[in-house]
Coordinates of C-alpha atoms and ligand atoms in Angstrom, one line a residue:
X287 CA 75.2 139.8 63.1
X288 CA 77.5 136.9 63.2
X289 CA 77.4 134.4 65.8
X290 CA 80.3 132.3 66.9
X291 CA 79.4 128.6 68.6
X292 CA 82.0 127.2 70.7
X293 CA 81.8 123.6 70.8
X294 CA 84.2 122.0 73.2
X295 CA 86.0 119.4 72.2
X296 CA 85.8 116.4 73.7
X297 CA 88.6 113.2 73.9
X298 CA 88.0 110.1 72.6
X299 CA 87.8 108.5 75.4
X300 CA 86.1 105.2 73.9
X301 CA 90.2 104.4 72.6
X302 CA 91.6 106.0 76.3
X303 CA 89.2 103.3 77.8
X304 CA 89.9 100.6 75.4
X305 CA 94.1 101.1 75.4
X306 CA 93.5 100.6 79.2
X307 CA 91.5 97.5 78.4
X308 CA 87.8 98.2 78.2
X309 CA 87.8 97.3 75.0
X310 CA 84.7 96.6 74.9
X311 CA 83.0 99.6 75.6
X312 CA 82.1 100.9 72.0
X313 CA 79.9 97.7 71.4
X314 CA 77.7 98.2 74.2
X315 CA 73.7 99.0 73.0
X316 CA 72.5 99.8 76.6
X317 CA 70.1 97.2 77.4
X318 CA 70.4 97.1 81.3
X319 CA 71.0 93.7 81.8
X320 CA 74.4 94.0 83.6
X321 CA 73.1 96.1 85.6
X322 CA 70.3 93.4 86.1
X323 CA 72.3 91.8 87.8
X324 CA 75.0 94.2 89.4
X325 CA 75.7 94.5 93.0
X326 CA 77.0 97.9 92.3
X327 CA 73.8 98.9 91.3
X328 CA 71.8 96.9 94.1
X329 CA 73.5 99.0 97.0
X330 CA 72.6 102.3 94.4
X331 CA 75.4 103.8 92.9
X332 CA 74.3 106.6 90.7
X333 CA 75.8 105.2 87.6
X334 CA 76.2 101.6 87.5
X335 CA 77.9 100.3 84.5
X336 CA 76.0 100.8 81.4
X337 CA 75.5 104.2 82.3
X338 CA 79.1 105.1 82.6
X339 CA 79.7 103.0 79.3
X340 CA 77.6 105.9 78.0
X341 CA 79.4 108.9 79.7
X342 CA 82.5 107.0 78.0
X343 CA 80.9 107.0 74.1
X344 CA 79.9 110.6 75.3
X345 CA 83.2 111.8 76.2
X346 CA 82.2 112.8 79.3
X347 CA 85.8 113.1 81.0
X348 CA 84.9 114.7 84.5
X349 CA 81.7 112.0 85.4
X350 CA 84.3 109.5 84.9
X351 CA 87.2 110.9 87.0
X352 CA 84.8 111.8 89.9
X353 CA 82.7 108.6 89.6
X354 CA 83.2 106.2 92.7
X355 CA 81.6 103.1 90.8
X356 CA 84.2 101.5 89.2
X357 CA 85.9 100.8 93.0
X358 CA 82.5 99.2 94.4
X359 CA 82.8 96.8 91.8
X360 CA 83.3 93.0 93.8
X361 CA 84.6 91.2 90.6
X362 CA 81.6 89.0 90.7
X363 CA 81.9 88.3 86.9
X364 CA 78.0 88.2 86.6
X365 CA 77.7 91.2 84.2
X366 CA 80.3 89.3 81.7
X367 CA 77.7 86.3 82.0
X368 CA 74.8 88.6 80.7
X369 CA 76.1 90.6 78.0
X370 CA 74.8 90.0 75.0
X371 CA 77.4 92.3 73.1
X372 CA 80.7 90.8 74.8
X373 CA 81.3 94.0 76.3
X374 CA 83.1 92.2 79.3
X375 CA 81.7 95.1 81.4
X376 CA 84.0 94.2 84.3
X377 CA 87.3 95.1 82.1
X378 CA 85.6 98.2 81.3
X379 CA 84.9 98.7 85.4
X380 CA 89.0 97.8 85.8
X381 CA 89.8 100.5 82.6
X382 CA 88.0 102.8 84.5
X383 CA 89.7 102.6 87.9
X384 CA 93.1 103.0 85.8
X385 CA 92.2 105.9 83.9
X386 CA 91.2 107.8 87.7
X387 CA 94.4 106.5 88.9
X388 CA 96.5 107.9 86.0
X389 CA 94.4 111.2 85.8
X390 CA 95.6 111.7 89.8
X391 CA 91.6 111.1 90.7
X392 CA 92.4 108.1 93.6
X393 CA 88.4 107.8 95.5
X394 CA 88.5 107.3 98.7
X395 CA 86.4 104.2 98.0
X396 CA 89.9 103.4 96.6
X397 CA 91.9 104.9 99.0
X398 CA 89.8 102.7 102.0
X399 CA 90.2 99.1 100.0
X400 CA 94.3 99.7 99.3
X401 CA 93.9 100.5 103.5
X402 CA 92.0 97.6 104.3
X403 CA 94.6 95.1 102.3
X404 CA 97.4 97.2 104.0
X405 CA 95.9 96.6 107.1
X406 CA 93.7 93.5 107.1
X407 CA 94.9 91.4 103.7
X408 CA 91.4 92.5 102.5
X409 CA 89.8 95.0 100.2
X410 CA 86.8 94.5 102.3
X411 CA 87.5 92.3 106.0
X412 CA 83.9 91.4 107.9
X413 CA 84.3 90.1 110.6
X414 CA 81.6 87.3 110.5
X415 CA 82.8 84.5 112.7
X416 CA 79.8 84.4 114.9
X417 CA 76.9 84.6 111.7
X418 CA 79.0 81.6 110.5
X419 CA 79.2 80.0 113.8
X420 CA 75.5 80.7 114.1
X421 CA 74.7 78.6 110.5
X422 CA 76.7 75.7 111.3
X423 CA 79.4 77.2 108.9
X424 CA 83.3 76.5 109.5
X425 CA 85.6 79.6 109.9
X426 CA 87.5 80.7 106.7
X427 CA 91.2 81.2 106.6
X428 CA 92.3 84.8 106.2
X429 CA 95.7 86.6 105.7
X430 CA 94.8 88.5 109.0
X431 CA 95.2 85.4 110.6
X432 CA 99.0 85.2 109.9
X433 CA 101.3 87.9 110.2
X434 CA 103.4 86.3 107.8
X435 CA 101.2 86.5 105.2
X436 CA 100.0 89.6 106.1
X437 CA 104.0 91.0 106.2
X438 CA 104.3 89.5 102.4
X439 CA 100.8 91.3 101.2
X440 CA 102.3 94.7 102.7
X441 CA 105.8 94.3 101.1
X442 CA 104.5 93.5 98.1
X443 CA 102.1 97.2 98.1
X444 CA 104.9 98.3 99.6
X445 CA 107.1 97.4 96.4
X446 CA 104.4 97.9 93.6
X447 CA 103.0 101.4 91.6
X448 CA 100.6 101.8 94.3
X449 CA 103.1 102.7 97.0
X450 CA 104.0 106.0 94.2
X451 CA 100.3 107.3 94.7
X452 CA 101.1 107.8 98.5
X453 CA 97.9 106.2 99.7
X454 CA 99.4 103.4 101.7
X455 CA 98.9 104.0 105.3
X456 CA 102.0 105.2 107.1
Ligands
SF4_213 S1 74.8 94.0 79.1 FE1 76.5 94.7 77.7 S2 75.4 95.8 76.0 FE2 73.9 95.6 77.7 S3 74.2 97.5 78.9 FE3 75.5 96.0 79.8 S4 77.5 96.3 78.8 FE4 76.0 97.3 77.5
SF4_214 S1 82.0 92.1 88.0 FE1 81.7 94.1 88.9 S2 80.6 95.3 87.3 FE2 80.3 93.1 86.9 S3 78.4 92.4 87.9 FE3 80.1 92.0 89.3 S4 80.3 93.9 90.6 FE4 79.1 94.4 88.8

């Protein structure tokens, strides 16, 4: 009796991540330490960078569509500080949020920051005035604070790619 295996085959996504600029990605050995030292994986996100850097040398196209990782990422830079590889796991973070954005897979982790810098000037907006107040600390200048700036930030969405995805709040 003959028996036929179907193996699916898989994209390369290691060259769709790195012609999106996680060019990196291949070189990573998965030690951990960016995630050592992530904040993405201090507030628990199932699969804080180095494990989505695997899903990627895996070819694992539908964790990295559906993951909401990539968008909790606060551009701290700390993870290309650590890397022993020069991975520069942030670019590989940004790839990421590209390649959901082309593939139509917008999170609504994404969907809330473009919302709160349509609304607020911020991707994330705490309203802290009275901790700071409380450690002796000055208030900081925001773009919610002027409606100017605030008018410029939204024309500019307004005017860029983003405002094709229909995400921007009516
Ligand atoms: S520090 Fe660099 S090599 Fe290590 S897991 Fe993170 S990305 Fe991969
Ligand atoms: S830049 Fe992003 S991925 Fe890198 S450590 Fe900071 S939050 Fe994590």
């Amino acid at each position: 009796m003959k028996y036929v295996v179907r193996v699916e085959k898989k994209k390369n996504l290691v060259k769709v991540i790195s012609d999106l600029g996680g060019e990196g990605v291949s070189k990573c050995i998965q030690c951990g330490s960016c995630m050592s030292v992530c904040p993405v994986t201090l507030i628990g996100f199932d699969h804080p960078n180095k494990k989505l850097f695997k899903f990627v040398q895996m070819g694992e196209e539908e964790v990295l569509l559906s993951d909401p990782s990539p968008w909790a990422c606060v551009a701290c830079g700390r993870c290309i500080e650590v890397c022993t590889q020069d991975v520069n796991p942030f670019s590989v973070y940004f790839a990421l949020r590209r390649f959901q954005v082309k593939g139509f897979r917008i999170h609504p982790l994404a969907r809330e920051a473009v919302g709160s810098i349509y609304e607020s000037g911020h991707a994330i907006f705490v309203e802290n005035e009275v901790e700071r107040e409380k450690f002796g600390l000055p208030k900081v200048s925001s773009a919610a604070r002027s409606e100017k700036d605030l008018e410029e930030i939204r024309e500019i969405l307004k005017s860029s790619a983003i405002s094709d995805l229909g995400i921007l709040p009516r």
